[in-house]
Amino acid sequence: MAGRRAGNIVILTGAGISKESGLDTFRDADGLWSKVNLEDVATPEGFIRNPQMVHDFYNHRRRELQKDDIRANAAHHALGRLEAEWPDDVLVVTQNIDALHEEGGSENLIHMHGEMLKARCDRCGNVRCWVDDIDIETACPECAVAGGMRPHVVWFGEMPFEMERISQALSQCSLFISIGTSGNVYPAAGFVREAIFSAKAHTVELNMEPSEGATLFAETVYGPATAVVPAYVDRLLAEGY
Ligand code: BJW
């Protein structure tokens, strides 16, 4: 590390940061896409074909997420501490739909792929907090029309949320850190290039194994998030980057 202890930081996180909290990743051998067909459950076309199957998939995950033992881990807490102690902006952009970054203390946070504990009405667009199951008969509490409720998440072919704010932050960051993501899904997989070319940022990958874009990063540390993220944050706060 060269010793710089200031400048805006953008942190991209993926399913790997929540793995040790008890939540499945997508593309690991035991991941969600080894159990269900993503075209069936994570595309608008799949939802049109069989909405109840998609509701069942998300109802199950929503119930899992609310179990008492699904808690923020040391990596989530380390990022909360970094935001509190770093002198400039720290923005966490998560692809995850769980609420573990909030529990870990991150406040400047974007859920670019949506939030599991929210639902949206396709008819009137209303978005609200949602903890119960949804089915094809569920009525919208806002417009009262039944059958239009869906999880407030981003499926393949849909536009992720807050892209303008993310691009703006990437263009003004000095340090870009990617944690627990395989780098398979765009636009998130392109953020490292954006940080390099639009901001000349220093780039760091913290992951269990090299991601698809690993060679683009200036610095890489591999291991479980609960070990490598707190250690990296300690070093960043003490010595800079
Ligand atoms: C650990 C660990 C531990 C394990 N510690 N690490 C052809 C070329 C390029 C792009 C496209 C293309 N065809 C279509 C596209 C676009 C498409 C896309 O990228 N497709 C690719 C698959 C090719 N993208 C989209 O459609 C997106 N929208 C879009 O592009 O709109 C147009 C647009 C254009 C320009 C600008 C802006 C917009 C939407 C993508 C939506 C993704 N949705 C999902 C589901 C969300 C809801 C839900 O959760 O159910 O999002 S899919 C799924 O993948 C989920 C995740 O957020 C996302 C990323 O996965 P992630 O987090 O990386 O998980 P894994 O499992 O892949 O990786 C985990 C990593 O952790 C691994 O590396 C492990 O090693 C590691 N790990 N344990 C640390 N303990």
PDB file of C-alpha atoms and ligand atoms in Angstrom:
ATOM      1  CA  MET A   1       0.000   0.000   0.000  1.00  0.00           C
ATOM      2  CA  ALA A   2       1.329   3.434  -0.920  1.00  0.00           C
ATOM      3  CA  GLY A   3      -0.097   5.304   2.038  1.00  0.00           C
ATOM      4  CA  ARG A   4      -2.940   7.431   0.635  1.00  0.00           C
ATOM      5  CA  ARG A   5      -5.537   7.881   3.381  1.00  0.00           C
ATOM      6  CA  ALA A   6      -8.161   9.994   1.620  1.00  0.00           C
ATOM      7  CA  GLY A   7     -10.299  10.036  -1.539  1.00  0.00           C
ATOM      8  CA  ASN A   8     -13.719   8.624  -2.330  1.00  0.00           C
ATOM      9  CA  ILE A   9     -14.172   4.857  -2.234  1.00  0.00           C
ATOM     10  CA  VAL A  10     -16.693   2.788  -4.205  1.00  0.00           C
ATOM     11  CA  ILE A  11     -17.188  -0.808  -3.047  1.00  0.00           C
ATOM     12  CA  LEU A  12     -19.036  -3.346  -5.215  1.00  0.00           C
ATOM     13  CA  THR A  13     -20.290  -6.402  -3.356  1.00  0.00           C
ATOM     14  CA  GLY A  14     -21.809  -9.685  -4.499  1.00  0.00           C
ATOM     15  CA  ALA A  15     -23.213 -12.895  -3.057  1.00  0.00           C
ATOM     16  CA  GLY A  16     -19.818 -14.043  -1.692  1.00  0.00           C
ATOM     17  CA  ILE A  17     -19.890 -11.452   1.092  1.00  0.00           C
ATOM     18  CA  SER A  18     -23.112 -12.967   2.479  1.00  0.00           C
ATOM     19  CA  LYS A  19     -22.118 -16.622   2.023  1.00  0.00           C
ATOM     20  CA  GLU A  20     -20.718 -16.936   5.554  1.00  0.00           C
ATOM     21  CA  SER A  21     -23.959 -15.410   6.886  1.00  0.00           C
ATOM     22  CA  GLY A  22     -25.729 -18.511   5.552  1.00  0.00           C
ATOM     23  CA  LEU A  23     -27.014 -17.256   2.171  1.00  0.00           C
ATOM     24  CA  ASP A  24     -26.353 -19.102  -1.094  1.00  0.00           C
ATOM     25  CA  THR A  25     -24.266 -17.638  -3.885  1.00  0.00           C
ATOM     26  CA  PHE A  26     -25.419 -18.114  -7.485  1.00  0.00           C
ATOM     27  CA  ARG A  27     -22.606 -19.638  -9.531  1.00  0.00           C
ATOM     28  CA  ASP A  28     -20.616 -21.699  -7.024  1.00  0.00           C
ATOM     29  CA  ALA A  29     -20.980 -25.490  -7.302  1.00  0.00           C
ATOM     30  CA  ASP A  30     -23.668 -25.482  -4.576  1.00  0.00           C
ATOM     31  CA  GLY A  31     -25.124 -22.122  -5.693  1.00  0.00           C
ATOM     32  CA  LEU A  32     -28.709 -21.209  -6.557  1.00  0.00           C
ATOM     33  CA  TRP A  33     -28.198 -21.689 -10.298  1.00  0.00           C
ATOM     34  CA  SER A  34     -27.264 -25.333  -9.672  1.00  0.00           C
ATOM     35  CA  LYS A  35     -30.721 -25.848  -8.142  1.00  0.00           C
ATOM     36  CA  VAL A  36     -33.044 -23.830 -10.379  1.00  0.00           C
ATOM     37  CA  ASN A  37     -32.991 -22.663 -13.987  1.00  0.00           C
ATOM     38  CA  LEU A  38     -32.220 -18.938 -14.011  1.00  0.00           C
ATOM     39  CA  GLU A  39     -34.279 -18.416 -17.180  1.00  0.00           C
ATOM     40  CA  ASP A  40     -37.313 -19.666 -15.248  1.00  0.00           C
ATOM     41  CA  VAL A  41     -36.908 -17.601 -12.089  1.00  0.00           C
ATOM     42  CA  ALA A  42     -34.783 -14.541 -12.927  1.00  0.00           C
ATOM     43  CA  THR A  43     -36.174 -13.195 -16.201  1.00  0.00           C
ATOM     44  CA  PRO A  44     -39.365 -11.233 -16.999  1.00  0.00           C
ATOM     45  CA  GLU A  45     -40.204 -13.941 -19.564  1.00  0.00           C
ATOM     46  CA  GLY A  46     -40.006 -16.651 -16.867  1.00  0.00           C
ATOM     47  CA  PHE A  47     -42.329 -14.593 -14.659  1.00  0.00           C
ATOM     48  CA  ILE A  48     -44.871 -14.236 -17.481  1.00  0.00           C
ATOM     49  CA  ARG A  49     -44.679 -17.991 -18.228  1.00  0.00           C
ATOM     50  CA  ASN A  50     -45.101 -19.158 -14.629  1.00  0.00           C
ATOM     51  CA  PRO A  51     -45.546 -16.361 -12.063  1.00  0.00           C
ATOM     52  CA  GLN A  52     -46.388 -18.743  -9.208  1.00  0.00           C
ATOM     53  CA  MET A  53     -43.093 -20.644  -9.672  1.00  0.00           C
ATOM     54  CA  VAL A  54     -41.189 -17.356  -9.453  1.00  0.00           C
ATOM     55  CA  HIS A  55     -43.187 -16.306  -6.375  1.00  0.00           C
ATOM     56  CA  ASP A  56     -42.428 -19.677  -4.737  1.00  0.00           C
ATOM     57  CA  PHE A  57     -38.677 -19.191  -5.381  1.00  0.00           C
ATOM     58  CA  TYR A  58     -38.645 -15.698  -3.858  1.00  0.00           C
ATOM     59  CA  ASN A  59     -41.108 -16.550  -1.050  1.00  0.00           C
ATOM     60  CA  HIS A  60     -38.721 -19.286   0.072  1.00  0.00           C
ATOM     61  CA  ARG A  61     -35.707 -16.942  -0.063  1.00  0.00           C
ATOM     62  CA  ARG A  62     -37.641 -14.142   1.714  1.00  0.00           C
ATOM     63  CA  ARG A  63     -38.522 -16.531   4.567  1.00  0.00           C
ATOM     64  CA  GLU A  64     -34.895 -17.765   4.788  1.00  0.00           C
ATOM     65  CA  LEU A  65     -33.618 -14.198   4.958  1.00  0.00           C
ATOM     66  CA  GLN A  66     -35.819 -13.451   7.970  1.00  0.00           C
ATOM     67  CA  LYS A  67     -34.535 -16.370  10.041  1.00  0.00           C
ATOM     68  CA  ASP A  68     -32.847 -15.303  13.291  1.00  0.00           C
ATOM     69  CA  ASP A  69     -29.513 -16.890  12.390  1.00  0.00           C
ATOM     70  CA  ILE A  70     -29.080 -14.912   9.151  1.00  0.00           C
ATOM     71  CA  ARG A  71     -26.984 -12.050  10.500  1.00  0.00           C
ATOM     72  CA  ALA A  72     -24.442  -9.588   9.146  1.00  0.00           C
ATOM     73  CA  ASN A  73     -20.943 -11.053   9.361  1.00  0.00           C
ATOM     74  CA  ALA A  74     -17.517  -9.555  10.087  1.00  0.00           C
ATOM     75  CA  ALA A  75     -17.133  -8.408   6.466  1.00  0.00           C
ATOM     76  CA  HIS A  76     -20.397  -6.424   6.481  1.00  0.00           C
ATOM     77  CA  HIS A  77     -19.450  -4.854   9.825  1.00  0.00           C
ATOM     78  CA  ALA A  78     -15.958  -3.961   8.558  1.00  0.00           C
ATOM     79  CA  LEU A  79     -17.497  -1.994   5.663  1.00  0.00           C
ATOM     80  CA  GLY A  80     -19.803  -0.174   8.105  1.00  0.00           C
ATOM     81  CA  ARG A  81     -16.743   0.754  10.168  1.00  0.00           C
ATOM     82  CA  LEU A  82     -14.850   1.903   7.076  1.00  0.00           C
ATOM     83  CA  GLU A  83     -17.716   4.265   6.159  1.00  0.00           C
ATOM     84  CA  ALA A  84     -17.772   5.668   9.711  1.00  0.00           C
ATOM     85  CA  GLU A  85     -14.006   6.199   9.966  1.00  0.00           C
ATOM     86  CA  TRP A  86     -12.837   7.102   6.441  1.00  0.00           C
ATOM     87  CA  PRO A  87     -12.552  10.891   5.931  1.00  0.00           C
ATOM     88  CA  ASP A  88     -14.175  10.940   2.453  1.00  0.00           C
ATOM     89  CA  ASP A  89     -17.196   9.256   0.821  1.00  0.00           C
ATOM     90  CA  VAL A  90     -17.558   5.494   1.013  1.00  0.00           C
ATOM     91  CA  LEU A  91     -20.351   4.157  -1.232  1.00  0.00           C
ATOM     92  CA  VAL A  92     -21.325   0.468  -1.118  1.00  0.00           C
ATOM     93  CA  VAL A  93     -23.010  -0.695  -4.333  1.00  0.00           C
ATOM     94  CA  THR A  94     -24.385  -4.144  -3.655  1.00  0.00           C
ATOM     95  CA  GLN A  95     -25.783  -6.654  -6.116  1.00  0.00           C
ATOM     96  CA  ASN A  96     -27.257  -8.467  -3.120  1.00  0.00           C
ATOM     97  CA  ILE A  97     -30.936  -8.270  -2.267  1.00  0.00           C
ATOM     98  CA  ASP A  98     -30.449  -9.124   1.425  1.00  0.00           C
ATOM     99  CA  ALA A  99     -30.353  -6.411   4.117  1.00  0.00           C
ATOM    100  CA  LEU A 100     -27.032  -7.409   5.705  1.00  0.00           C
ATOM    101  CA  HIS A 101     -25.084  -4.280   4.708  1.00  0.00           C
ATOM    102  CA  GLU A 102     -27.673  -2.171   6.551  1.00  0.00           C
ATOM    103  CA  GLU A 103     -27.239  -4.408   9.610  1.00  0.00           C
ATOM    104  CA  GLY A 104     -23.450  -4.050   9.280  1.00  0.00           C
ATOM    105  CA  GLY A 105     -23.756  -0.267   9.533  1.00  0.00           C
ATOM    106  CA  SER A 106     -23.440   0.837   5.884  1.00  0.00           C
ATOM    107  CA  GLU A 107     -25.625   3.896   5.270  1.00  0.00           C
ATOM    108  CA  ASN A 108     -24.382   5.164   1.906  1.00  0.00           C
ATOM    109  CA  LEU A 109     -25.689   2.106   0.068  1.00  0.00           C
ATOM    110  CA  ILE A 110     -27.228   1.271  -3.295  1.00  0.00           C
ATOM    111  CA  HIS A 111     -29.067  -2.016  -3.909  1.00  0.00           C
ATOM    112  CA  MET A 112     -28.540  -2.079  -7.677  1.00  0.00           C
ATOM    113  CA  HIS A 113     -30.384  -5.440  -8.097  1.00  0.00           C
ATOM    114  CA  GLY A 114     -33.204  -4.523  -5.715  1.00  0.00           C
ATOM    115  CA  GLU A 115     -34.280  -5.679  -2.284  1.00  0.00           C
ATOM    116  CA  MET A 116     -35.827  -8.955  -1.190  1.00  0.00           C
ATOM    117  CA  LEU A 117     -37.794  -7.287   1.602  1.00  0.00           C
ATOM    118  CA  LYS A 118     -39.642  -4.983  -0.809  1.00  0.00           C
ATOM    119  CA  ALA A 119     -42.380  -5.675  -3.339  1.00  0.00           C
ATOM    120  CA  ARG A 120     -43.591  -3.685  -6.315  1.00  0.00           C
ATOM    121  CA  CYS A 121     -46.935  -3.425  -8.082  1.00  0.00           C
ATOM    122  CA  ASP A 122     -46.536  -3.810 -11.850  1.00  0.00           C
ATOM    123  CA  ARG A 123     -49.852  -2.019 -12.356  1.00  0.00           C
ATOM    124  CA  CYS A 124     -49.299   1.209 -10.362  1.00  0.00           C
ATOM    125  CA  GLY A 125     -45.535   1.084  -9.703  1.00  0.00           C
ATOM    126  CA  ASN A 126     -45.883   1.401  -5.924  1.00  0.00           C
ATOM    127  CA  VAL A 127     -42.872  -0.006  -4.015  1.00  0.00           C
ATOM    128  CA  ARG A 128     -43.175  -0.940  -0.341  1.00  0.00           C
ATOM    129  CA  CYS A 129     -41.548  -2.996   2.403  1.00  0.00           C
ATOM    130  CA  TRP A 130     -42.769  -6.602   2.233  1.00  0.00           C
ATOM    131  CA  VAL A 131     -42.066  -9.512   4.586  1.00  0.00           C
ATOM    132  CA  ASP A 132     -44.860 -11.964   3.696  1.00  0.00           C
ATOM    133  CA  ASP A 133     -45.333 -14.410   0.834  1.00  0.00           C
ATOM    134  CA  ILE A 134     -46.703 -13.104  -2.473  1.00  0.00           C
ATOM    135  CA  ASP A 135     -48.908 -15.126  -4.809  1.00  0.00           C
ATOM    136  CA  ILE A 136     -50.685 -14.549  -8.097  1.00  0.00           C
ATOM    137  CA  GLU A 137     -53.819 -13.349  -6.241  1.00  0.00           C
ATOM    138  CA  THR A 138     -52.072 -10.882  -3.918  1.00  0.00           C
ATOM    139  CA  ALA A 139     -53.662  -7.426  -4.145  1.00  0.00           C
ATOM    140  CA  CYS A 140     -51.651  -4.218  -4.223  1.00  0.00           C
ATOM    141  CA  PRO A 141     -52.210  -2.309  -0.952  1.00  0.00           C
ATOM    142  CA  GLU A 142     -51.952   0.948  -2.948  1.00  0.00           C
ATOM    143  CA  CYS A 143     -54.191   0.474  -6.029  1.00  0.00           C
ATOM    144  CA  ALA A 144     -56.070  -2.639  -4.796  1.00  0.00           C
ATOM    145  CA  VAL A 145     -55.585  -4.450  -8.121  1.00  0.00           C
ATOM    146  CA  ALA A 146     -54.820  -8.174  -7.624  1.00  0.00           C
ATOM    147  CA  GLY A 147     -52.204 -10.138  -9.550  1.00  0.00           C
ATOM    148  CA  GLY A 148     -49.639  -7.424 -10.272  1.00  0.00           C
ATOM    149  CA  MET A 149     -47.335  -7.779  -7.271  1.00  0.00           C
ATOM    150  CA  ARG A 150     -43.743  -8.907  -7.862  1.00  0.00           C
ATOM    151  CA  PRO A 151     -40.481  -8.971  -5.889  1.00  0.00           C
ATOM    152  CA  HIS A 152     -38.645  -5.629  -6.108  1.00  0.00           C
ATOM    153  CA  VAL A 153     -35.589  -7.218  -7.730  1.00  0.00           C
ATOM    154  CA  VAL A 154     -33.794  -6.832 -11.066  1.00  0.00           C
ATOM    155  CA  TRP A 155     -34.000  -9.761 -13.452  1.00  0.00           C
ATOM    156  CA  PHE A 156     -31.904 -10.379 -16.576  1.00  0.00           C
ATOM    157  CA  GLY A 157     -32.892  -7.935 -19.292  1.00  0.00           C
ATOM    158  CA  GLU A 158     -34.105  -5.333 -16.766  1.00  0.00           C
ATOM    159  CA  MET A 159     -32.274  -2.106 -15.947  1.00  0.00           C
ATOM    160  CA  PRO A 160     -30.476  -2.115 -12.584  1.00  0.00           C
ATOM    161  CA  PHE A 161     -31.374   0.687 -10.169  1.00  0.00           C
ATOM    162  CA  GLU A 162     -29.553   4.015  -9.715  1.00  0.00           C
ATOM    163  CA  MET A 163     -27.142   3.570 -12.627  1.00  0.00           C
ATOM    164  CA  GLU A 164     -26.598   7.324 -12.999  1.00  0.00           C
ATOM    165  CA  ARG A 165     -25.625   7.740  -9.348  1.00  0.00           C
ATOM    166  CA  ILE A 166     -23.281   4.737  -9.616  1.00  0.00           C
ATOM    167  CA  SER A 167     -21.561   6.078 -12.753  1.00  0.00           C
ATOM    168  CA  GLN A 168     -21.136   9.464 -11.120  1.00  0.00           C
ATOM    169  CA  ALA A 169     -19.555   7.880  -8.023  1.00  0.00           C
ATOM    170  CA  LEU A 170     -17.252   5.681 -10.144  1.00  0.00           C
ATOM    171  CA  SER A 171     -16.047   8.702 -12.100  1.00  0.00           C
ATOM    172  CA  GLN A 172     -15.076  10.430  -8.824  1.00  0.00           C
ATOM    173  CA  CYS A 173     -13.519   7.566  -6.864  1.00  0.00           C
ATOM    174  CA  SER A 174      -9.863   7.104  -5.983  1.00  0.00           C
ATOM    175  CA  LEU A 175     -10.274   3.521  -4.800  1.00  0.00           C
ATOM    176  CA  PHE A 176     -12.560   0.809  -6.186  1.00  0.00           C
ATOM    177  CA  ILE A 177     -12.955  -2.431  -4.214  1.00  0.00           C
ATOM    178  CA  SER A 178     -14.829  -5.482  -5.493  1.00  0.00           C
ATOM    179  CA  ILE A 179     -15.871  -8.098  -2.917  1.00  0.00           C
ATOM    180  CA  GLY A 180     -17.449 -11.531  -3.327  1.00  0.00           C
ATOM    181  CA  THR A 181     -18.628 -11.283  -6.906  1.00  0.00           C
ATOM    182  CA  SER A 182     -17.774 -13.600  -9.818  1.00  0.00           C
ATOM    183  CA  GLY A 183     -17.791 -10.785 -12.391  1.00  0.00           C
ATOM    184  CA  ASN A 184     -20.208 -12.611 -14.667  1.00  0.00           C
ATOM    185  CA  VAL A 185     -23.079 -10.131 -14.655  1.00  0.00           C
ATOM    186  CA  TYR A 186     -23.112  -6.736 -16.381  1.00  0.00           C
ATOM    187  CA  PRO A 187     -23.241  -3.796 -15.875  1.00  0.00           C
ATOM    188  CA  ALA A 188     -21.652  -4.516 -12.435  1.00  0.00           C
ATOM    189  CA  ALA A 189     -18.825  -6.536 -14.026  1.00  0.00           C
ATOM    190  CA  GLY A 190     -17.868  -3.420 -16.023  1.00  0.00           C
ATOM    191  CA  PHE A 191     -17.454  -1.137 -12.985  1.00  0.00           C
ATOM    192  CA  VAL A 192     -13.752  -1.946 -12.546  1.00  0.00           C
ATOM    193  CA  ARG A 193     -13.024  -0.751 -16.106  1.00  0.00           C
ATOM    194  CA  GLU A 194     -15.158   2.357 -15.514  1.00  0.00           C
ATOM    195  CA  ALA A 195     -13.234   3.158 -12.306  1.00  0.00           C
ATOM    196  CA  ILE A 196      -9.898   2.711 -14.082  1.00  0.00           C
ATOM    197  CA  PHE A 197     -10.703   4.623 -17.261  1.00  0.00           C
ATOM    198  CA  SER A 198     -12.943   7.405 -15.935  1.00  0.00           C
ATOM    199  CA  ALA A 199     -11.207   8.018 -12.571  1.00  0.00           C
ATOM    200  CA  LYS A 200      -7.775   6.336 -12.767  1.00  0.00           C
ATOM    201  CA  ALA A 201      -8.743   4.659  -9.494  1.00  0.00           C
ATOM    202  CA  HIS A 202      -6.655   2.128  -7.622  1.00  0.00           C
ATOM    203  CA  THR A 203      -8.519  -1.205  -7.857  1.00  0.00           C
ATOM    204  CA  VAL A 204      -8.691  -4.107  -5.416  1.00  0.00           C
ATOM    205  CA  GLU A 205     -10.407  -7.490  -5.628  1.00  0.00           C
ATOM    206  CA  LEU A 206     -11.255  -9.372  -2.398  1.00  0.00           C
ATOM    207  CA  ASN A 207     -12.817 -12.720  -3.270  1.00  0.00           C
ATOM    208  CA  MET A 208     -12.617 -16.425  -2.582  1.00  0.00           C
ATOM    209  CA  GLU A 209     -11.044 -17.016  -5.996  1.00  0.00           C
ATOM    210  CA  PRO A 210     -10.077 -14.926  -9.050  1.00  0.00           C
ATOM    211  CA  SER A 211     -13.193 -13.484 -10.732  1.00  0.00           C
ATOM    212  CA  GLU A 212     -13.778 -13.233 -14.493  1.00  0.00           C
ATOM    213  CA  GLY A 213     -12.162  -9.784 -14.485  1.00  0.00           C
ATOM    214  CA  ALA A 214      -9.389 -10.543 -11.976  1.00  0.00           C
ATOM    215  CA  THR A 215      -6.524  -9.466 -14.242  1.00  0.00           C
ATOM    216  CA  LEU A 216      -7.932  -5.926 -14.381  1.00  0.00           C
ATOM    217  CA  PHE A 217      -7.334  -5.324 -10.663  1.00  0.00           C
ATOM    218  CA  ALA A 218      -4.129  -3.733  -9.412  1.00  0.00           C
ATOM    219  CA  GLU A 219      -4.306  -5.644  -6.132  1.00  0.00           C
ATOM    220  CA  THR A 220      -5.984  -8.963  -5.265  1.00  0.00           C
ATOM    221  CA  VAL A 221      -6.501 -10.849  -2.000  1.00  0.00           C
ATOM    222  CA  TYR A 222      -8.163 -14.280  -1.989  1.00  0.00           C
ATOM    223  CA  GLY A 223      -9.867 -15.983   0.945  1.00  0.00           C
ATOM    224  CA  PRO A 224     -13.173 -15.970   2.828  1.00  0.00           C
ATOM    225  CA  ALA A 225     -14.776 -12.529   3.138  1.00  0.00           C
ATOM    226  CA  THR A 226     -14.968 -12.683   6.950  1.00  0.00           C
ATOM    227  CA  ALA A 227     -11.161 -12.961   7.044  1.00  0.00           C
ATOM    228  CA  VAL A 228      -9.914 -10.858   4.127  1.00  0.00           C
ATOM    229  CA  VAL A 229     -12.347  -7.917   4.330  1.00  0.00           C
ATOM    230  CA  PRO A 230     -11.782  -6.976   8.013  1.00  0.00           C
ATOM    231  CA  ALA A 231      -8.003  -7.412   7.527  1.00  0.00           C
ATOM    232  CA  TYR A 232      -8.041  -5.215   4.413  1.00  0.00           C
ATOM    233  CA  VAL A 233     -10.158  -2.528   6.141  1.00  0.00           C
ATOM    234  CA  ASP A 234      -7.829  -2.509   9.175  1.00  0.00           C
ATOM    235  CA  ARG A 235      -4.843  -2.043   6.887  1.00  0.00           C
ATOM    236  CA  LEU A 236      -6.598   0.634   4.799  1.00  0.00           C
ATOM    237  CA  LEU A 237      -7.511   2.678   7.878  1.00  0.00           C
ATOM    238  CA  ALA A 238      -4.042   2.317   9.390  1.00  0.00           C
ATOM    239  CA  GLU A 239      -1.786   2.609   6.347  1.00  0.00           C
ATOM    240  CA  GLY A 240      -3.879   3.854   3.392  1.00  0.00           C
ATOM    241  CA  TYR A 241      -3.714   2.395  -0.125  1.00  0.00           C
TER     242      TYR A 241
HETATM  243  C1  BJW B   1     -16.861 -15.848  -1.788  1.00  0.00           C
HETATM  244  C2  BJW B   1     -17.232 -16.639  -0.691  1.00  0.00           C
HETATM  245  C3  BJW B   1     -16.785 -16.213   0.571  1.00  0.00           C
HETATM  246  C4  BJW B   1     -18.040 -17.542  -2.434  1.00  0.00           C
HETATM  247  N1  BJW B   1     -16.052 -15.097   0.680  1.00  0.00           N
HETATM  248  N2  BJW B   1     -16.122 -14.755  -1.663  1.00  0.00           N
HETATM  249  C5  BJW B   1     -23.874 -10.556 -23.210  1.00  0.00           C
HETATM  250  C6  BJW B   1     -22.714  -9.875 -22.877  1.00  0.00           C
HETATM  251  C7  BJW B   1     -22.707  -8.924 -21.849  1.00  0.00           C
HETATM  252  C8  BJW B   1     -23.871  -8.646 -21.140  1.00  0.00           C
HETATM  253  C9  BJW B   1     -25.013  -9.325 -21.491  1.00  0.00           C
HETATM  254  C10 BJW B   1     -25.028 -10.257 -22.509  1.00  0.00           C
HETATM  255  N3  BJW B   1     -26.271 -10.771 -22.607  1.00  0.00           N
HETATM  256  C11 BJW B   1     -27.055 -10.175 -21.665  1.00  0.00           C
HETATM  257  C12 BJW B   1     -26.294  -9.285 -20.977  1.00  0.00           C
HETATM  258  C13 BJW B   1     -26.743  -8.419 -19.858  1.00  0.00           C
HETATM  259  C14 BJW B   1     -27.015  -9.228 -18.608  1.00  0.00           C
HETATM  260  C15 BJW B   1     -25.772 -10.042 -18.268  1.00  0.00           C
HETATM  261  O1  BJW B   1     -24.833  -9.564 -17.669  1.00  0.00           O
HETATM  262  N4  BJW B   1     -25.744 -11.318 -18.627  1.00  0.00           N
HETATM  263  C16 BJW B   1     -24.564 -12.142 -18.383  1.00  0.00           C
HETATM  264  C17 BJW B   1     -24.965 -13.377 -17.625  1.00  0.00           C
HETATM  265  C18 BJW B   1     -23.897 -12.399 -19.699  1.00  0.00           C
HETATM  266  N5  BJW B   1     -27.309  -8.275 -17.565  1.00  0.00           N
HETATM  267  C19 BJW B   1     -28.535  -7.812 -17.358  1.00  0.00           C
HETATM  268  O2  BJW B   1     -29.486  -8.212 -17.999  1.00  0.00           O
HETATM  269  C20 BJW B   1     -28.674  -6.710 -16.342  1.00  0.00           C
HETATM  270  N6  BJW B   1     -29.347  -5.616 -16.941  1.00  0.00           N
HETATM  271  C21 BJW B   1     -28.817  -4.934 -17.960  1.00  0.00           C
HETATM  272  O3  BJW B   1     -27.748  -5.222 -18.475  1.00  0.00           O
HETATM  273  O4  BJW B   1     -29.589  -3.868 -18.381  1.00  0.00           O
HETATM  274  C22 BJW B   1     -29.129  -3.105 -19.517  1.00  0.00           C
HETATM  275  C23 BJW B   1     -28.064  -2.116 -19.176  1.00  0.00           C
HETATM  276  C24 BJW B   1     -27.136  -1.760 -20.145  1.00  0.00           C
HETATM  277  C25 BJW B   1     -26.150  -0.809 -19.852  1.00  0.00           C
HETATM  278  C26 BJW B   1     -26.131  -0.205 -18.620  1.00  0.00           C
HETATM  279  C27 BJW B   1     -27.060  -0.560 -17.685  1.00  0.00           C
HETATM  280  C28 BJW B   1     -28.025  -1.512 -17.961  1.00  0.00           C
HETATM  281  C29 BJW B   1     -29.485  -7.161 -15.157  1.00  0.00           C
HETATM  282  C30 BJW B   1     -28.783  -8.223 -14.371  1.00  0.00           C
HETATM  283  C31 BJW B   1     -29.697  -8.719 -13.249  1.00  0.00           C
HETATM  284  C32 BJW B   1     -29.056  -9.834 -12.419  1.00  0.00           C
HETATM  285  N7  BJW B   1     -30.029 -10.359 -11.534  1.00  0.00           N
HETATM  286  C33 BJW B   1     -29.596 -11.342 -10.545  1.00  0.00           C
HETATM  287  C34 BJW B   1     -30.847 -11.787  -9.724  1.00  0.00           C
HETATM  288  C35 BJW B   1     -31.229 -10.644  -8.756  1.00  0.00           C
HETATM  289  C36 BJW B   1     -32.315 -11.033  -7.823  1.00  0.00           C
HETATM  290  C37 BJW B   1     -31.982 -12.243  -7.004  1.00  0.00           C
HETATM  291  O5  BJW B   1     -31.073 -12.219  -6.165  1.00  0.00           O
HETATM  292  O6  BJW B   1     -32.654 -13.245  -7.195  1.00  0.00           O
HETATM  293  O7  BJW B   1     -28.617 -10.780  -9.672  1.00  0.00           O
HETATM  294  S1  BJW B   1     -28.733 -12.737 -11.246  1.00  0.00           S
HETATM  295  C38 BJW B   1     -27.568 -12.921  -9.953  1.00  0.00           C
HETATM  296  O8  BJW B   1     -26.223 -12.633 -10.430  1.00  0.00           O
HETATM  297  C39 BJW B   1     -27.911 -11.813  -8.943  1.00  0.00           C
HETATM  298  C40 BJW B   1     -26.553 -11.347  -8.552  1.00  0.00           C
HETATM  299  O9  BJW B   1     -26.637 -10.049  -7.986  1.00  0.00           O
HETATM  300  C41 BJW B   1     -25.773 -11.418  -9.823  1.00  0.00           C
HETATM  301  C42 BJW B   1     -24.283 -11.459  -9.634  1.00  0.00           C
HETATM  302  O10 BJW B   1     -23.878 -12.609  -8.944  1.00  0.00           O
HETATM  303  P1  BJW B   1     -22.692 -12.549  -7.891  1.00  0.00           P
HETATM  304  O11 BJW B   1     -23.084 -11.709  -6.749  1.00  0.00           O
HETATM  305  O12 BJW B   1     -21.431 -12.199  -8.579  1.00  0.00           O
HETATM  306  O13 BJW B   1     -22.661 -14.061  -7.345  1.00  0.00           O
HETATM  307  P2  BJW B   1     -21.880 -15.313  -7.963  1.00  0.00           P
HETATM  308  O14 BJW B   1     -22.486 -16.519  -7.346  1.00  0.00           O
HETATM  309  O15 BJW B   1     -21.798 -15.262  -9.415  1.00  0.00           O
HETATM  310  O16 BJW B   1     -20.395 -15.127  -7.404  1.00  0.00           O
HETATM  311  C43 BJW B   1     -20.097 -15.248  -6.015  1.00  0.00           C
HETATM  312  C44 BJW B   1     -18.600 -15.027  -5.815  1.00  0.00           C
HETATM  313  O17 BJW B   1     -18.334 -15.061  -4.418  1.00  0.00           O
HETATM  314  C45 BJW B   1     -17.734 -16.119  -6.460  1.00  0.00           C
HETATM  315  O18 BJW B   1     -16.650 -15.514  -7.181  1.00  0.00           O
HETATM  316  C46 BJW B   1     -17.197 -16.926  -5.279  1.00  0.00           C
HETATM  317  O19 BJW B   1     -15.884 -17.412  -5.464  1.00  0.00           O
HETATM  318  C47 BJW B   1     -17.206 -15.882  -4.191  1.00  0.00           C
HETATM  319  N8  BJW B   1     -17.372 -16.441  -2.819  1.00  0.00           N
HETATM  320  N9  BJW B   1     -17.939 -17.670  -1.076  1.00  0.00           N
HETATM  321  C48 BJW B   1     -15.699 -14.374  -0.387  1.00  0.00           C
HETATM  322  N10 BJW B   1     -17.052 -16.897   1.744  1.00  0.00           N
END
